[in-house]
Short mmCIF file of C-alpha atoms in Angstrom, two decimals:
data_model
loop_
_atom_site.label_atom_id
_atom_site.label_comp_id
_atom_site.label_asym_id
_atom_site.label_seq_id
_atom_site.Cartn_x
_atom_site.Cartn_y
_atom_site.Cartn_z
CA MET A 1 -5.83 -3.90 10.84
CA LEU A 2 -4.07 -1.98 8.01
CA ARG A 3 -6.25 0.68 6.55
CA PHE A 4 -6.28 2.81 3.22
CA GLU A 5 -5.18 5.95 5.01
CA ASP A 6 -1.93 3.94 6.49
CA ILE A 7 -1.06 3.33 2.98
CA LYS A 8 -1.55 6.90 1.73
CA ASN A 9 0.52 8.38 4.64
CA SER A 10 3.40 6.11 4.09
CA GLU A 11 6.40 8.16 3.09
CA THR A 12 7.86 5.00 1.73
CA ILE A 13 5.19 4.39 -0.59
CA LYS A 14 4.92 7.99 -1.57
CA THR A 15 8.65 7.90 -2.57
CA TYR A 16 7.96 4.52 -4.67
CA ILE A 17 4.92 6.13 -6.39
CA ARG A 18 6.83 9.48 -7.14
CA LYS A 19 10.11 7.57 -8.37
CA ALA A 20 8.00 5.29 -10.54
CA ASP A 21 6.28 8.12 -12.21
CA GLU A 22 9.74 9.88 -12.84
CA SER A 23 10.72 6.84 -14.88
CA LEU A 24 7.51 7.19 -16.87
CA ILE A 25 8.31 11.11 -17.36
CA ALA A 26 11.77 10.13 -18.75
CA LEU A 27 9.94 7.64 -21.24
CA GLY A 28 7.46 10.28 -22.21
CA PHE A 29 4.19 8.63 -20.85
CA THR A 30 1.31 10.47 -19.38
CA GLU A 31 0.88 11.03 -15.80
CA HIS A 32 0.97 7.88 -13.34
CA SER A 33 1.48 9.71 -9.97
CA PHE A 34 -0.82 10.52 -7.09
CA ALA A 35 -3.63 12.02 -9.24
CA HIS A 36 -3.76 8.84 -11.30
CA VAL A 37 -3.65 6.33 -8.35
CA GLY A 38 -6.12 8.49 -6.19
CA LEU A 39 -8.62 8.67 -9.00
CA VAL A 40 -8.28 4.94 -9.67
CA ALA A 41 -8.81 4.30 -5.93
CA ARG A 42 -11.70 6.46 -5.82
CA ASN A 43 -13.54 4.64 -8.98
CA CYS A 44 -12.64 1.23 -7.76
CA LYS A 45 -14.11 1.97 -4.49
CA MET A 46 -17.39 3.32 -6.13
CA ILE A 47 -17.58 0.20 -8.41
CA LEU A 48 -17.36 -2.00 -5.46
CA SER A 49 -19.61 0.01 -3.32
CA GLU A 50 -22.38 0.18 -5.99
CA LEU A 51 -22.19 -3.50 -6.64
CA GLY A 52 -22.79 -4.11 -2.60
CA TYR A 53 -19.32 -5.18 -1.78
CA SER A 54 -18.28 -4.86 1.95
CA GLU A 55 -16.46 -1.92 3.31
CA ARG A 56 -13.29 -3.82 4.01
CA GLU A 57 -13.39 -5.20 0.37
CA GLN A 58 -13.85 -1.44 -1.04
CA GLU A 59 -10.81 -0.76 1.31
CA ILE A 60 -8.69 -3.63 -0.05
CA GLY A 61 -9.63 -2.24 -3.58
CA CYS A 62 -8.50 1.16 -2.67
CA ILE A 63 -5.21 -0.21 -1.34
CA ALA A 64 -4.73 -2.21 -4.56
CA SER A 65 -5.40 0.90 -6.70
CA TYR A 66 -2.90 3.11 -4.86
CA LEU A 67 -0.13 0.66 -5.27
CA HIS A 68 -0.93 -0.82 -8.71
CA ASP A 69 1.55 1.17 -10.79
CA ILE A 70 4.56 1.06 -8.36
CA GLY A 71 6.24 -1.56 -10.59
CA ASN A 72 7.16 0.95 -12.91
CA LEU A 73 9.76 1.81 -10.42
CA VAL A 74 11.61 -1.34 -11.81
CA ASN A 75 10.59 -1.18 -15.59
CA ARG A 76 7.42 -0.40 -17.39
CA VAL A 77 7.64 -3.84 -19.00
CA GLU A 78 5.61 -6.27 -16.90
CA HIS A 79 5.28 -3.70 -14.32
CA SER A 80 2.17 -5.39 -13.15
CA GLN A 81 4.17 -8.49 -11.95
CA SER A 82 6.93 -6.51 -10.40
CA GLY A 83 4.59 -4.29 -8.60
CA ALA A 84 2.67 -7.12 -7.37
CA ILE A 85 5.92 -8.44 -5.99
CA MET A 86 6.80 -5.14 -4.32
CA ALA A 87 3.33 -4.76 -2.82
CA PHE A 88 3.64 -8.21 -1.25
CA ARG A 89 6.70 -7.07 0.46
CA ILE A 90 5.44 -4.07 1.59
CA LEU A 91 2.27 -5.31 3.08
CA ASN A 92 3.72 -8.38 4.46
CA GLU A 93 6.27 -6.08 6.30
CA LYS A 94 3.24 -4.14 7.59
CA LYS A 95 1.77 -7.37 9.09
CA MET A 96 -1.53 -7.36 6.99
CA ALA A 97 -3.49 -10.53 6.87
CA ALA A 98 -2.37 -13.02 4.42
CA ASP A 99 -5.61 -13.51 2.65
CA GLU A 100 -5.97 -9.65 2.09
CA ILE A 101 -2.41 -9.36 0.77
CA ALA A 102 -3.34 -12.20 -1.75
CA GLU A 103 -6.41 -10.27 -2.87
CA ILE A 104 -4.23 -6.98 -3.41
CA VAL A 105 -1.22 -8.92 -5.28
CA THR A 106 -3.58 -10.68 -7.53
CA ALA A 107 -5.33 -7.48 -8.49
CA ILE A 108 -1.99 -5.71 -9.05
CA GLY A 109 -0.76 -8.65 -11.12
CA ASN A 110 -3.73 -8.74 -13.43
CA HIS A 111 -4.46 -4.99 -13.92
CA ASP A 112 -2.26 -4.57 -17.13
CA GLU A 113 -3.41 -5.37 -20.82
CA GLY A 114 -1.86 -8.26 -22.41
CA THR A 115 -1.52 -10.57 -19.32
CA GLY A 116 -4.23 -9.14 -17.02
CA ARG A 117 -7.51 -10.98 -16.44
CA PRO A 118 -10.46 -10.02 -14.12
CA VAL A 119 -9.75 -13.05 -11.86
CA SER A 120 -11.47 -11.67 -8.75
CA PRO A 121 -13.99 -8.85 -8.01
CA ILE A 122 -11.19 -6.63 -6.80
CA ALA A 123 -9.16 -7.33 -10.04
CA ALA A 124 -12.04 -6.54 -12.21
CA ALA A 125 -12.96 -3.30 -10.30
CA LEU A 126 -9.24 -2.15 -10.65
CA ILE A 127 -8.97 -2.87 -14.12
CA ILE A 128 -12.17 -0.61 -15.23
CA ALA A 129 -10.95 2.03 -12.80
CA ASP A 130 -7.69 2.24 -14.18
CA LYS A 131 -8.26 1.77 -17.88
CA SER A 132 -10.94 4.52 -17.84
CA ASP A 133 -8.67 7.19 -16.54
CA VAL A 134 -8.24 9.12 -19.88
CA ARG A 135 -8.14 13.00 -19.18
CA ARG A 136 -6.45 16.20 -20.42
CA SER A 137 -4.56 16.71 -17.20
CA ARG A 138 -2.48 13.49 -17.55
CA VAL A 139 -0.68 15.03 -20.54
CA ARG A 140 2.60 16.55 -19.32
CA ASN A 141 3.74 17.80 -22.85
CA ARG A 142 2.83 21.56 -23.18
CA ASP A 143 3.84 21.81 -26.79
CA GLU A 144 0.77 21.01 -28.65
CA ASN A 145 2.59 20.94 -32.07
CA SER A 146 4.66 17.94 -30.79
CA PHE A 147 1.86 15.68 -29.49
CA ASP A 148 2.03 12.24 -30.20
CA ILE A 149 -1.25 10.18 -30.70
CA HIS A 150 -1.44 9.33 -26.83
CA ASP A 151 -0.98 13.03 -25.94
CA ARG A 152 -3.66 14.07 -28.49
CA VAL A 153 -6.33 11.51 -27.35
CA ASN A 154 -5.79 12.24 -23.58
CA TYR A 155 -5.64 16.06 -24.24
CA SER A 156 -8.84 15.86 -26.22
CA VAL A 157 -10.80 14.52 -23.31
CA ARG A 158 -12.40 17.52 -21.44
CA GLU A 159 -14.47 15.36 -19.09
CA SER A 160 -14.89 11.78 -18.23
CA LYS A 161 -16.78 9.81 -15.60
CA LEU A 162 -17.88 6.35 -14.95
CA ILE A 163 -21.55 5.72 -14.33
CA ILE A 164 -23.15 2.41 -13.07
CA SER A 165 -26.82 2.21 -13.99
CA GLU A 166 -29.50 1.92 -11.22
CA ASP A 167 -30.11 -1.49 -11.90
CA LYS A 168 -26.35 -2.38 -11.57
CA LYS A 169 -26.47 -4.05 -15.13
CA THR A 170 -24.12 -1.73 -17.09
CA VAL A 171 -21.00 0.47 -16.24
CA THR A 172 -20.66 3.39 -18.82
CA LEU A 173 -17.37 5.39 -19.50
CA VAL A 174 -18.83 8.81 -20.64
CA LEU A 175 -16.43 10.91 -22.35
CA ASP A 176 -16.54 14.43 -23.64
CA VAL A 177 -14.05 14.79 -26.36
CA ASP A 178 -12.87 17.88 -28.31
CA THR A 179 -12.38 16.51 -31.81
CA ASN A 180 -10.14 19.44 -32.73
CA TYR A 181 -7.42 17.56 -31.03
CA SER A 182 -8.35 13.93 -31.58
CA SER A 183 -10.87 11.75 -33.49
CA VAL A 184 -12.95 8.90 -32.24
CA MET A 185 -10.84 6.46 -34.39
CA ASP A 186 -7.67 7.81 -32.74
CA TYR A 187 -9.28 6.93 -29.41
CA PHE A 188 -9.83 3.42 -30.50
CA GLU A 189 -6.59 3.01 -32.20
CA ILE A 190 -4.66 3.09 -28.88
CA PHE A 191 -7.37 2.18 -26.43
CA MET A 192 -9.13 -0.94 -28.04
CA GLN A 193 -7.30 -3.27 -25.98
CA ARG A 194 -8.12 -1.53 -22.92
CA MET A 195 -11.72 -1.44 -23.69
CA ILE A 196 -11.90 -5.05 -24.30
CA MET A 197 -10.34 -5.50 -20.99
CA CYS A 198 -13.02 -3.19 -19.41
CA ARG A 199 -15.80 -5.23 -21.16
CA ASN A 200 -14.33 -8.61 -19.79
CA ALA A 201 -14.04 -7.00 -16.33
CA ALA A 202 -17.49 -5.77 -16.34
CA ALA A 203 -18.81 -9.22 -17.47
CA ALA A 204 -16.82 -10.86 -14.39
CA LEU A 205 -18.97 -8.41 -12.11
CA GLY A 206 -22.03 -9.19 -13.86
CA MET A 207 -22.36 -6.14 -15.83
CA ILE A 208 -22.04 -4.81 -19.48
CA PHE A 209 -19.27 -2.37 -20.35
CA LYS A 210 -20.37 0.75 -22.33
CA LEU A 211 -18.44 3.71 -23.91
CA THR A 212 -20.02 7.04 -24.75
CA ILE A 213 -18.30 9.77 -26.66
CA ASN A 214 -20.10 12.95 -27.17
CA GLY A 215 -23.50 11.51 -26.61
CA GLN A 216 -22.98 8.69 -29.03
CA SER A 217 -22.98 4.99 -27.76
CA LEU A 218 -20.02 3.20 -29.34
CA ILE A 219 -19.86 -0.02 -27.28
#
């Protein structure tokens, strides 16, 4: 049985993640390397665990999370689809069970805004885990005077965390934002579509999505 640790320890997969991120560096995007995919995997596992999904389903979610951005190696445009095809090839060669490959490919192919939909629990958990990763350490540009709006918004986030309520009815993205760098309106300007995706993904999991910034409930 293919395990998450097998995926994390694969030198081939490490190369694809690293090279995909190098393409995004050239395009001026925020960090999409090991820190991002690792955090997304942990949050995806947390969501599935809190909602009572099996250990194996949690592990499949982690694998999907770790591989979800490798399509950027091909092109940023439609990277979810190209990434899904790459993941299929990798996992098929590793003799993973077809039903598990199907779950992972479906989740990866549906994680990006515009075309993505929460068509399965793992896809829904991946969407929430991915779209909620906003943090200062994702900004690579060290010249604050040249920050664009994406840099400002990410850099403004001093702390972020996902919290599922005890009754499992809500999932809340809690942000501590330094408004010296970005306003709440800036956040919504660039992340509105992502928050809508999170709302739809939460609904597919039987929850309500909430956003709290500096103690204020905004969604």
